[in-house]
mmCIF file of C-alpha atoms in Angstrom:
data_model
loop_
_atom_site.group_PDB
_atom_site.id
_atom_site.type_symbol
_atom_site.label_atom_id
_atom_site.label_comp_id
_atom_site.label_asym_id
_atom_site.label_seq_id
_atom_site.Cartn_x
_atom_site.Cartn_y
_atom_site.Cartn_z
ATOM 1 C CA UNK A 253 43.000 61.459 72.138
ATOM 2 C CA UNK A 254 43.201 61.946 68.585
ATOM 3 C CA UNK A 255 47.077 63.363 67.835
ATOM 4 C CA UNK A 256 46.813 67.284 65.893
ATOM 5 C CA UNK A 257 48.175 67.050 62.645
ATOM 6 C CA UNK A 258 51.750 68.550 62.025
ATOM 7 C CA UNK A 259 51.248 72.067 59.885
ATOM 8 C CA UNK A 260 53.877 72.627 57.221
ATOM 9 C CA UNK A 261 55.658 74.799 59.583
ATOM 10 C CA UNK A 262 55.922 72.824 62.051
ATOM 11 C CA UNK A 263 57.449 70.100 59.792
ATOM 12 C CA UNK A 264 59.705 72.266 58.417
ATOM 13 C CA UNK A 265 60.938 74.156 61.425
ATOM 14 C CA UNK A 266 61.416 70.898 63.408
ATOM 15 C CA UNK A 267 63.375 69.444 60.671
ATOM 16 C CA UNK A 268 65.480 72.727 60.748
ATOM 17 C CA UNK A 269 66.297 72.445 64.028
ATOM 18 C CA UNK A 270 67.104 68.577 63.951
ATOM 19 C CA UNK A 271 69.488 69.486 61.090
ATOM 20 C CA UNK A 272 71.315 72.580 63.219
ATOM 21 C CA UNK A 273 71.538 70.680 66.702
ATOM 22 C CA UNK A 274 73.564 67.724 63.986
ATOM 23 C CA UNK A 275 75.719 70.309 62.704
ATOM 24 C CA UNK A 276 76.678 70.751 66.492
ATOM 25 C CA UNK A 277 77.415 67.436 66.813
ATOM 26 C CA UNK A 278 74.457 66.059 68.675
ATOM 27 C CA UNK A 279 73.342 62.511 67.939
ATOM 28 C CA UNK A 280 70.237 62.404 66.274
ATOM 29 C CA UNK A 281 68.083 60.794 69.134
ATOM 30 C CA UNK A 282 69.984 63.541 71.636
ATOM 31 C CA UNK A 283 68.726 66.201 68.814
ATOM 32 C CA UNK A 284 65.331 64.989 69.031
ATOM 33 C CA UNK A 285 65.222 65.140 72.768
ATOM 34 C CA UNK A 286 66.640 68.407 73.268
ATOM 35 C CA UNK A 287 63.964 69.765 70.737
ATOM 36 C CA UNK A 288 60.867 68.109 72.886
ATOM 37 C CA UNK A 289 61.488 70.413 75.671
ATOM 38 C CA UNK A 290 60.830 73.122 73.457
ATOM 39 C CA UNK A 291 57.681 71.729 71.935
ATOM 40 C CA UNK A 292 54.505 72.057 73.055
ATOM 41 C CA UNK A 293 53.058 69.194 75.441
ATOM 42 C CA UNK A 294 50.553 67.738 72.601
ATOM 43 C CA UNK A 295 53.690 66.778 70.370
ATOM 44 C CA UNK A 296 55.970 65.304 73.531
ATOM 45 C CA UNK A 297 53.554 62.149 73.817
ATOM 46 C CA UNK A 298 54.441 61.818 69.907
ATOM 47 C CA UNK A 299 57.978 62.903 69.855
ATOM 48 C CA UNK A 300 58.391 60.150 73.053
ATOM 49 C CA UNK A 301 57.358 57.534 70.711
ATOM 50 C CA UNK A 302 59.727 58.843 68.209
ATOM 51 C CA UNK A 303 62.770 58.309 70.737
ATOM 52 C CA UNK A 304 61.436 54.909 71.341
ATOM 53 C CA UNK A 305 61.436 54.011 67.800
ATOM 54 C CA UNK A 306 64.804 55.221 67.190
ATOM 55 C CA UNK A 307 66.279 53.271 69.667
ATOM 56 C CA UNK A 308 64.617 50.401 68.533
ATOM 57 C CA UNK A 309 66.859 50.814 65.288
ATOM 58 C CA UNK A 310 63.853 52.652 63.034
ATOM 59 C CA UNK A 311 64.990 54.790 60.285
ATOM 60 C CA UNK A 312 64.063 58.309 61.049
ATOM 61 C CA UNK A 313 62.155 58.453 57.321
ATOM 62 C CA UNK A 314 59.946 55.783 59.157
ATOM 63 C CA UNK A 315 59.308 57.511 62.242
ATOM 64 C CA UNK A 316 58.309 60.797 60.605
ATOM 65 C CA UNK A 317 56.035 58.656 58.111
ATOM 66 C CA UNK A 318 54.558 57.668 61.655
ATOM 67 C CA UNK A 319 54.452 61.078 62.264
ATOM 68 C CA UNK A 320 52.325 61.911 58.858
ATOM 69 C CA UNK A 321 55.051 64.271 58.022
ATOM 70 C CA UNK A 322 55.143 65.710 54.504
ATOM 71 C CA UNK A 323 56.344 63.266 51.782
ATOM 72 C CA UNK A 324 58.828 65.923 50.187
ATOM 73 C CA UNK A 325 60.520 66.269 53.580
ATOM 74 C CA UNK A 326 60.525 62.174 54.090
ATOM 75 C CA UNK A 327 62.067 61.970 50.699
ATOM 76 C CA UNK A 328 65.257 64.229 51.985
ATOM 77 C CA UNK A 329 64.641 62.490 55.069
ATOM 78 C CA UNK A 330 65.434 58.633 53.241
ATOM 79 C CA UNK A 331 68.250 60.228 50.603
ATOM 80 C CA UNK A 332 70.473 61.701 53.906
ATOM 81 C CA UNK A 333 70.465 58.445 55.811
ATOM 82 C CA UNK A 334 71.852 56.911 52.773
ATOM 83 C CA UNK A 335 74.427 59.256 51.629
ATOM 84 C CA UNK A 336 74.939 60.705 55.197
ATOM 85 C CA UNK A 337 75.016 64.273 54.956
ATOM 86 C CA UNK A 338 72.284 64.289 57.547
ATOM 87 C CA UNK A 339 72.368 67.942 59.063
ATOM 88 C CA UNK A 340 73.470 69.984 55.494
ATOM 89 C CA UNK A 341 70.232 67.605 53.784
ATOM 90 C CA UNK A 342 67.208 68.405 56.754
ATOM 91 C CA UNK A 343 68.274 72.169 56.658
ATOM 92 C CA UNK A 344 67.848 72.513 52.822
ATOM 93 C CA UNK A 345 64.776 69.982 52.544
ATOM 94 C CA UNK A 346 63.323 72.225 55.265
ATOM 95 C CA UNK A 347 64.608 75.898 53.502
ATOM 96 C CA UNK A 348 62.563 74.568 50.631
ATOM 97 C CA UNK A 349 59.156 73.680 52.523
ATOM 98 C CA UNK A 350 59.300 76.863 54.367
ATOM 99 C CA UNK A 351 59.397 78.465 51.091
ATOM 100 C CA UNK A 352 56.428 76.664 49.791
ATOM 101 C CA UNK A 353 54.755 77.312 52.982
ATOM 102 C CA UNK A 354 55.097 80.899 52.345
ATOM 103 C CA UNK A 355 54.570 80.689 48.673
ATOM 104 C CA UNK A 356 50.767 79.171 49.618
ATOM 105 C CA UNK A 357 50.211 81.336 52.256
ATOM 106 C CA UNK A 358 50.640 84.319 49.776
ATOM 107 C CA UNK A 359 48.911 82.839 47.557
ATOM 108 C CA UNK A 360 45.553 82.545 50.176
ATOM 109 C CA UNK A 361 46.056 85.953 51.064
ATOM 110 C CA UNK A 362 45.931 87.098 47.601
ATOM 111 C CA UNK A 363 43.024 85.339 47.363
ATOM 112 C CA UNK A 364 40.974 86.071 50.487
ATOM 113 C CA UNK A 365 39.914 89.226 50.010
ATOM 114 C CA UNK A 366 39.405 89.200 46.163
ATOM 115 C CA UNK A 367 37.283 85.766 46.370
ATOM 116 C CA UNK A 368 35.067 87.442 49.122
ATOM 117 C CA UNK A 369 33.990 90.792 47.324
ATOM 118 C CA UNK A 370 33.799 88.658 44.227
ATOM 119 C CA UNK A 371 31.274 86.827 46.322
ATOM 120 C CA UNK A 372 29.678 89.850 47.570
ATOM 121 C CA UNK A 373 29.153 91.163 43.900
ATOM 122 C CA UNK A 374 27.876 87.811 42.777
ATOM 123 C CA UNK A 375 25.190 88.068 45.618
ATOM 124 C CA UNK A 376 24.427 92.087 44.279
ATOM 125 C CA UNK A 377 24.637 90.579 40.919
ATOM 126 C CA UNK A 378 21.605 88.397 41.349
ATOM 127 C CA UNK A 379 19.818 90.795 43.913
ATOM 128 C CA UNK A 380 20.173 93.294 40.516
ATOM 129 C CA UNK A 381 19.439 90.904 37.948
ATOM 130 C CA UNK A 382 16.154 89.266 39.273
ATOM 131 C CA UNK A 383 14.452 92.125 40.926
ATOM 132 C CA UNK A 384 15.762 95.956 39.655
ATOM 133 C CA UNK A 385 16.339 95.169 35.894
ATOM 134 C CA UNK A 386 12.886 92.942 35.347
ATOM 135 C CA UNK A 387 11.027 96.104 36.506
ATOM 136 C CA UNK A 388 13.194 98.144 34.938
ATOM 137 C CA UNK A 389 12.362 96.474 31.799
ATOM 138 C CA UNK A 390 8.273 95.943 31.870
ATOM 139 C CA UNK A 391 8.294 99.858 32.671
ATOM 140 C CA UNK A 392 10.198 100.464 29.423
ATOM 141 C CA UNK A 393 7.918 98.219 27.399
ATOM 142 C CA UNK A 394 5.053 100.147 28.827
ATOM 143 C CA UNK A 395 6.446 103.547 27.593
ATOM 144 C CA UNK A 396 7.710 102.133 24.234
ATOM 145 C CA UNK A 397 11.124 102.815 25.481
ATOM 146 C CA UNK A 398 14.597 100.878 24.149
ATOM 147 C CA UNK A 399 16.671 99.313 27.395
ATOM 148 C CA UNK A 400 19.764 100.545 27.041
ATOM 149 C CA UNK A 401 23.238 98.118 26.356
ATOM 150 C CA UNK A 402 24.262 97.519 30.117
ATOM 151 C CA UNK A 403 20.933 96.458 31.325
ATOM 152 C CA UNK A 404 20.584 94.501 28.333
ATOM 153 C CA UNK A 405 24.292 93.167 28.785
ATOM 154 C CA UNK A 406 23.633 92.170 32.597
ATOM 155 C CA UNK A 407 20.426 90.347 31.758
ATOM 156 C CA UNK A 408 21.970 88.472 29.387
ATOM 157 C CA UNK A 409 24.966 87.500 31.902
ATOM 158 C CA UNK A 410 22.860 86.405 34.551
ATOM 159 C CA UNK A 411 20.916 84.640 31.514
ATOM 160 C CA UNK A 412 24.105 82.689 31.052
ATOM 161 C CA UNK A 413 25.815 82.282 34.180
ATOM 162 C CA UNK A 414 23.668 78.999 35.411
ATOM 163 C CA UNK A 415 24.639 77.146 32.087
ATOM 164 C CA UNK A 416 28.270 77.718 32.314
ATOM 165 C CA UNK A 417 27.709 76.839 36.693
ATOM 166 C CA UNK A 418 26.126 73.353 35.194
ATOM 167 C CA UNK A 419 28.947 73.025 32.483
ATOM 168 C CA UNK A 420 32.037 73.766 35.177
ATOM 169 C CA UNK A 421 30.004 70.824 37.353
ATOM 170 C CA UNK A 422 29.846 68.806 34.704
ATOM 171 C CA UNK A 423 33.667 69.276 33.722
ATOM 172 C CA UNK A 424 34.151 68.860 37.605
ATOM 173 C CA UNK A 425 32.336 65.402 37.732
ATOM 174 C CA UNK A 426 33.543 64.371 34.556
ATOM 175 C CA UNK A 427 37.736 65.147 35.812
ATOM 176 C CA UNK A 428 36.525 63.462 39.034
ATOM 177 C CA UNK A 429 35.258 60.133 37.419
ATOM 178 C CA UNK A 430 38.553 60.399 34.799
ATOM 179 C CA UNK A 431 40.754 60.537 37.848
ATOM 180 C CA UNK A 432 39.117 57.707 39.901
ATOM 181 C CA UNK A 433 38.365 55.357 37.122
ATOM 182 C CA UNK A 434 40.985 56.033 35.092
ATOM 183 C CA UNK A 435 44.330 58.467 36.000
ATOM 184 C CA UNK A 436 45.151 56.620 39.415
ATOM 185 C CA UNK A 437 45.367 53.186 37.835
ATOM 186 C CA UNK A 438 48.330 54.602 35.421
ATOM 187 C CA UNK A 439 52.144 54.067 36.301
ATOM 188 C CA UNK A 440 53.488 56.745 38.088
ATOM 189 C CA UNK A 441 55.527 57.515 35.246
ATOM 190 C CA UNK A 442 52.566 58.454 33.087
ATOM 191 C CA UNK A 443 50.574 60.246 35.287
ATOM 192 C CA UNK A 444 53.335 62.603 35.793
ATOM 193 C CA UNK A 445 53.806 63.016 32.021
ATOM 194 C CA UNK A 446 50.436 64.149 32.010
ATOM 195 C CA UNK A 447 50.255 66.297 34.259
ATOM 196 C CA UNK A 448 53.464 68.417 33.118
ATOM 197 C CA UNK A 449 51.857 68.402 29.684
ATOM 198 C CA UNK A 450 48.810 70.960 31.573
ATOM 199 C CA UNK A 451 48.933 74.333 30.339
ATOM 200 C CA UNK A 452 49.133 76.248 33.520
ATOM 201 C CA UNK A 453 50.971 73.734 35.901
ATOM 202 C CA UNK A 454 52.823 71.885 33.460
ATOM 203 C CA UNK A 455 56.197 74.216 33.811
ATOM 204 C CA UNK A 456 55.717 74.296 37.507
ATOM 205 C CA UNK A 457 55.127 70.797 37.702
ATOM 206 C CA UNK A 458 58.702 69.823 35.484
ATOM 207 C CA UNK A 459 60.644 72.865 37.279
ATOM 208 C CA UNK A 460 59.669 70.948 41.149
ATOM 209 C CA UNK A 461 60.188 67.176 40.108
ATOM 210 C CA UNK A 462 63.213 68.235 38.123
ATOM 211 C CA UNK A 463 64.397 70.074 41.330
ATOM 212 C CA UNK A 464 63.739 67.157 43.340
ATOM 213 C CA UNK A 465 65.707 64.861 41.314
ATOM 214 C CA UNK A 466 68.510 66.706 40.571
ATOM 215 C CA UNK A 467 68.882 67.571 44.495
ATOM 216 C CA UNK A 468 68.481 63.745 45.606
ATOM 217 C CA UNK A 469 70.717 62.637 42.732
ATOM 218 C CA UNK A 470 73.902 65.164 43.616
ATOM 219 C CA UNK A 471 73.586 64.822 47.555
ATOM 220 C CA UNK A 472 73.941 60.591 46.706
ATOM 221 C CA UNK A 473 76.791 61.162 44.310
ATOM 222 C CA UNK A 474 78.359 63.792 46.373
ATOM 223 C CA UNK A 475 78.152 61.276 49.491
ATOM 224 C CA UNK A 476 80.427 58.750 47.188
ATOM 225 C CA UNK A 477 77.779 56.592 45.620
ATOM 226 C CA UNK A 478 78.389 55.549 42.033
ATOM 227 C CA UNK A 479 75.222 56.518 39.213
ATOM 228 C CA UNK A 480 74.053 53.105 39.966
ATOM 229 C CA UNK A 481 73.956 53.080 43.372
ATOM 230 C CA UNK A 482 72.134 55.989 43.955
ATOM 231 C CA UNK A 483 69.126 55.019 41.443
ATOM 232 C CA UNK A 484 69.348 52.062 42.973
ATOM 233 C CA UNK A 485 68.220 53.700 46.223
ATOM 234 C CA UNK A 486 65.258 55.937 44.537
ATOM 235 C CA UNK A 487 64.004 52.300 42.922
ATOM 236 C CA UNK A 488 64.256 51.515 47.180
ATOM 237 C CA UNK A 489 62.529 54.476 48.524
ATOM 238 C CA UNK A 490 59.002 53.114 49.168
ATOM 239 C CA UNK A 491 57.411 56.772 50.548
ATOM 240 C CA UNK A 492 57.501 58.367 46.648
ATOM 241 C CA UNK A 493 56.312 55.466 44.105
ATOM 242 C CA UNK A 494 57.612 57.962 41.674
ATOM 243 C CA UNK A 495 60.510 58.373 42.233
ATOM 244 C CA UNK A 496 61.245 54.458 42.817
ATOM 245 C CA UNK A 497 59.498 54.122 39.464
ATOM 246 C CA UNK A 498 61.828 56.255 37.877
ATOM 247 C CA UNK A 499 64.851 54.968 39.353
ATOM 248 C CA UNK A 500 63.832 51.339 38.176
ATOM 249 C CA UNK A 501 63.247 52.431 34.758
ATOM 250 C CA UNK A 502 66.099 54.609 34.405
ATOM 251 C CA UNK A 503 68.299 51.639 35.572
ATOM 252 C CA UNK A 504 67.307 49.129 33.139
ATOM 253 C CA UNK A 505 67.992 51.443 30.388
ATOM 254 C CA UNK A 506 71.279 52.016 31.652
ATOM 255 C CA UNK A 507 71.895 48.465 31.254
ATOM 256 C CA UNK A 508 71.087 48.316 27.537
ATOM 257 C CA UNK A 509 73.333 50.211 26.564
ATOM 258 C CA UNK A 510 71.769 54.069 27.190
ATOM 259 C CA UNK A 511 73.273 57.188 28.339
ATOM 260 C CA UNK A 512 72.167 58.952 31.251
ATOM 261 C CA UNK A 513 71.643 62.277 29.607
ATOM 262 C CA UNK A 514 69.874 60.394 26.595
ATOM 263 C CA UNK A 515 67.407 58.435 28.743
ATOM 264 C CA UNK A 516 66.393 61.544 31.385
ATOM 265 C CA UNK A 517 65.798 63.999 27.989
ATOM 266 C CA UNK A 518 62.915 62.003 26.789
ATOM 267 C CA UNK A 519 60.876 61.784 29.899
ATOM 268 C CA UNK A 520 58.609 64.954 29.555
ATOM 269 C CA UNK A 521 58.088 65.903 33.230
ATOM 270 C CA UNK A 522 61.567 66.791 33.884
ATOM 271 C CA UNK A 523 63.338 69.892 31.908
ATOM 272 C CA UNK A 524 64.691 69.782 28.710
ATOM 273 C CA UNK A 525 67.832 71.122 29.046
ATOM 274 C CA UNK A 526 68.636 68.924 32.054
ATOM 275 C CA UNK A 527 70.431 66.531 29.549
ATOM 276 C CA UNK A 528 72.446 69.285 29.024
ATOM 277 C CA UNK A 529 73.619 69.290 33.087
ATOM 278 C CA UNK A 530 74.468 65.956 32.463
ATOM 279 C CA UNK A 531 76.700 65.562 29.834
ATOM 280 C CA UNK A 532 78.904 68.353 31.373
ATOM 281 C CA UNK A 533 78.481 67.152 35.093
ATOM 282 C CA UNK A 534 80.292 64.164 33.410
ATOM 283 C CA UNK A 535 82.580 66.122 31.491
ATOM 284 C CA UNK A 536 84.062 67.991 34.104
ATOM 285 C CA UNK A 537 83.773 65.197 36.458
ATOM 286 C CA UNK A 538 81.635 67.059 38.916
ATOM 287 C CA UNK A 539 78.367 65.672 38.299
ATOM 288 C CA UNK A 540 76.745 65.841 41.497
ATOM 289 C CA UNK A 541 78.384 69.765 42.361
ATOM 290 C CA UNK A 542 76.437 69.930 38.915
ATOM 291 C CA UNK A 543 72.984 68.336 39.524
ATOM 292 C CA UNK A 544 73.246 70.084 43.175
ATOM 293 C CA UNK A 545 73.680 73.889 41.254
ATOM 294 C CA UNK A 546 71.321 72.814 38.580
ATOM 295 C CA UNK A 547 68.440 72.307 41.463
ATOM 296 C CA UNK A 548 69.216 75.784 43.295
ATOM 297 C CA UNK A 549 68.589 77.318 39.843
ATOM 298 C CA UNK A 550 65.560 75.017 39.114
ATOM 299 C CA UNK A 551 63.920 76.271 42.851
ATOM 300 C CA UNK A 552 64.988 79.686 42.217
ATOM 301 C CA UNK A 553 63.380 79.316 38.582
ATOM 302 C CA UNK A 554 60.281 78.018 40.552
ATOM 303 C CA UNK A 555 59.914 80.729 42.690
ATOM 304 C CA UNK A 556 60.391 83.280 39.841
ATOM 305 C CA UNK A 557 57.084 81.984 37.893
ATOM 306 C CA UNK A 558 54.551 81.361 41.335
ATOM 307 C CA UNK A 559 55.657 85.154 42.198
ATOM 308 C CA UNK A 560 55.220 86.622 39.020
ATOM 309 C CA UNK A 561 51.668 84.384 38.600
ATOM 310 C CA UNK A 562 50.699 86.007 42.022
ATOM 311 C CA UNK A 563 51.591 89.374 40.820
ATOM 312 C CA UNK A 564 48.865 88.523 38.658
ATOM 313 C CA UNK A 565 46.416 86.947 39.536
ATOM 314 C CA UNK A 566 44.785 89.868 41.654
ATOM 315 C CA UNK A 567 45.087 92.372 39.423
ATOM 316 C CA UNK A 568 43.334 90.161 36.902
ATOM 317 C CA UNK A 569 40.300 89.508 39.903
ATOM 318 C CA UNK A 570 40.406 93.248 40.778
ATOM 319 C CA UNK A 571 39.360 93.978 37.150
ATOM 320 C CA UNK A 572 36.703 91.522 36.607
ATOM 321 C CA UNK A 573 35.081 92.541 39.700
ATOM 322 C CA UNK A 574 35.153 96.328 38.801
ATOM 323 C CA UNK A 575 33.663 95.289 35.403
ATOM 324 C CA UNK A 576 31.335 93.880 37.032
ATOM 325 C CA UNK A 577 30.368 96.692 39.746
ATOM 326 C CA UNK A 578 30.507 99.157 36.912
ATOM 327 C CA UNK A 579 28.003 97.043 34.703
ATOM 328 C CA UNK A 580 25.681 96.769 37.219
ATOM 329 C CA UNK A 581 26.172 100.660 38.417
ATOM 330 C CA UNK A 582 25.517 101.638 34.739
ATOM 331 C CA UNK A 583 22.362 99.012 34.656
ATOM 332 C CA UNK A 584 20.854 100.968 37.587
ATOM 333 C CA UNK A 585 21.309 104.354 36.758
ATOM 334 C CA UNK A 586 21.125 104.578 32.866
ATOM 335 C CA UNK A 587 17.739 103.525 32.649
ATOM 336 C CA UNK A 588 16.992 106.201 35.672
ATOM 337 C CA UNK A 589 18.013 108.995 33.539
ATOM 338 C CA UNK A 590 16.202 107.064 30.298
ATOM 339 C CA UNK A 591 13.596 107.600 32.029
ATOM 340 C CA UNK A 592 13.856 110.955 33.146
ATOM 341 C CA UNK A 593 14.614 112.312 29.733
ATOM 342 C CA UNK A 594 11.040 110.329 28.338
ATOM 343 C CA UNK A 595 8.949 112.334 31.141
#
C-alpha cells in the first residue's frame, strides 16, 4: 500500500509536538510514541518504523528523510542534534513552516476565485470576439458605418492574444530547456546567486536563505561550537547541498586569511547588511544571540513583503478583469446604439 504523503501541516505540527513533549522531558523515541496514539492509523505503520530506526541508533534527520519530510524542517532537524537544543530548535523550525503553510494557503485563496472569473471572461472574451463583433462589423461595412474604439480595441486584443500565448510557450520551453541543460549542472552556489538576482523573487529569495543561515549559525554557536565547528557541520549536512556548499567555501576562505563578515558580504543571495550583524555579534561577543535576532527580523521582514505582495496582487487581477468585462460590455452595446442612431 502506497504510504500518503505528509502535508506541510502535518510536518510541521508533528514536529511541534515532538519539540513540546522534549521540553517535558520525554526522550525522543518516548515523544514519538506518545504522539502515534494520536495519529491517524495510516501514519502508525510509518511512525513504527520510525521507532525501529531510532533504536537502531538512526539520526532522527534520517528517519524523517525516510519519511519525505520537508528539507527546511530536516535542516533544523540535523543543526539540533548537533548543537542539542533539540525541543527550543523543532518548535521554531516548525513556527516557521506553519507560517509558510499559511502564507501559501493565502496566497491560493487569493488566487482561486480571481483565476476562475478571469477564466470565465477569457471564455466570454472569445465567445464575443469570434461571433458578436465579426457580425457586428460586416453590418457596419454594409451601412458605410465607422466601428466604434472598443469593438475595434477588442478585435484587435483577441487579434493579439494567440501570439503573445505562443511567445509565453516559447519563453516556457525555452526556461525549461535552460534549466535542464544548463542551470542544474551549476554549483549550488551559483544557482542561488541567480536566482536572488530575479526581479520579483530575488529579495524574497536573500531574506529566506539569509534567515536560514543566520538561524542554523546562532543555534550552533549558542550550543558552544566555535565559528569553525559549526561550518564545519553545514559542509556535513548532506540533505541541503547548499548549504554544505557554502559551509565548505566559507571555510577555506577563513583559512586564507578572510574575515567572516568580509567573505558572507560578497555572496549576493544573502543580505547586505548581514556583514554588518557580524562584525558587532563579534564585537559584543554575542554573536550567535546576534545571528539568532538578526533571523527573527529577517522572517518577520519576509512576512512583511509576501503580505503586502498579496495585498496586491488581487486588486491588480480584480482590475484587469473589470477592464476587460467593461471592454467587452461597451463592444456589445455601442455599436447597438450606432446602429440605432443610423436607422
Amino acid at each position: 500500500m502506497r504510504t500518503r504523503k505528509w502535508t506541510l501541516d502535518e510536518q510541521a505540527g508533528f514536529l511541534k509536538r515532538t519539540g513540546e513533549l522534549l521540553q517535558r522531558g520525554y526522550p525522543l523515541s518516548e515523544a514519538i510514541e506518545s504522539l502515534a496514539y494520536h495519529l491517524p492509523d495510516y501514519r502508525k505503520a510509518a511512525i513504527s518504523d520510525s521507532l525501529n530506526d531510532l533504536k537502531e541508533g538512526h539520526p532522527f534527520y534520517r528517519v524523517l528523510t525516510n519519511l519525505k519530510f520537508n528539507p527546511t524542517l530536516i535542516g533544523y532537524v540535523y543543526f539540533a542534534e548537533q548543537h542539542g537544543g533539540l525541543a527550543e530548535a523543532f518548535i521554531d523550525g516548525s513556527a516557521i513552516m506553519e507560517r509558510r503553510s499559511k502564507e501559501i494557503s493565502s496566497l491560493r485563496k487569493i488566487l482561486y476565485y480571481p483565476l476562475f472569473l478571469m477564466s470565465a471572461t477569457f471564455i466570454l472574451f472569445f465567445f464575443v470576439q469570434q461571433t458578436l463583433l465579426p457580425r457586428f462589423t460586416s453590418l457596419f461595412s454594409s451601412m458605410d458605418l465607422d466601428t466604434n474604439f472598443f469593438t475595434e480595441a477588442v478585435m484587435l486584443a483577441g487579434t493579439l492574444f494567440p501570439i503573445f500565448a505562443v511567445l509565453f510557450v516559447a519563453l516556457a520551453a525555452a526556461s525549461l530547456l535552460y534549466y535542464s541543460f544548463r542551470f542544474r549542472h551549476l554549483p549550488q552556489m551559483d544557482q542561488k546567486r541567480r536566482l536572488a538576482m530575479l526581479p520579483a523573487a530575488g529579495p524574497l529569495l536573500r531574506l529566506f536563505f539569509t534567515q536560514y543561515f543566520t538561524a542554523q549559525l546562532g543555534y550552533l554557536l549558542g550550543g558552544g561550537l566555535s565559528v569553525s565547528e559549526a561550518l564545519l557541520l553545514f559542509q556535513r549536512n548532506p540533505q541541503q547541498p547548499f548549504y554544505s556548499e557554502l559551509g565548505e567555501s566559507i571555510k577555506i576562505r577563513l583559512r586564507t586569511g578572510e574575515k567572516l563578515d568580509d567573505i558572507l558580504s560578497g555572496f549576493a543571495f544573502f543580505q547586505e547588511d548581514l556583514c554588518q550583524i557580524i562584525r558587532h555579534g563579534e564585537r559584543n561577543g554575542k554573536l550567535g544571540q546576534e545571528l539568532r535576532f538578526y533571523s527573527i527580523h529577517c522572517m518577520e521582514a519576509f512576512e512583511q513583503k509576501v503580505t503586502s505582495g498579496l495585498k496586491i496582487v488581487q486588486p491588480v487581477l480584480f482590475s484587469l478583469i473589470g477592464a476587460l468585462v467593461i471592454s467587452m460590455y461597451l463592444a456589445v452595446m455601442l455599436p447597438m446604439f450606432h446602429l440605432l442612431n443610423g436607422l
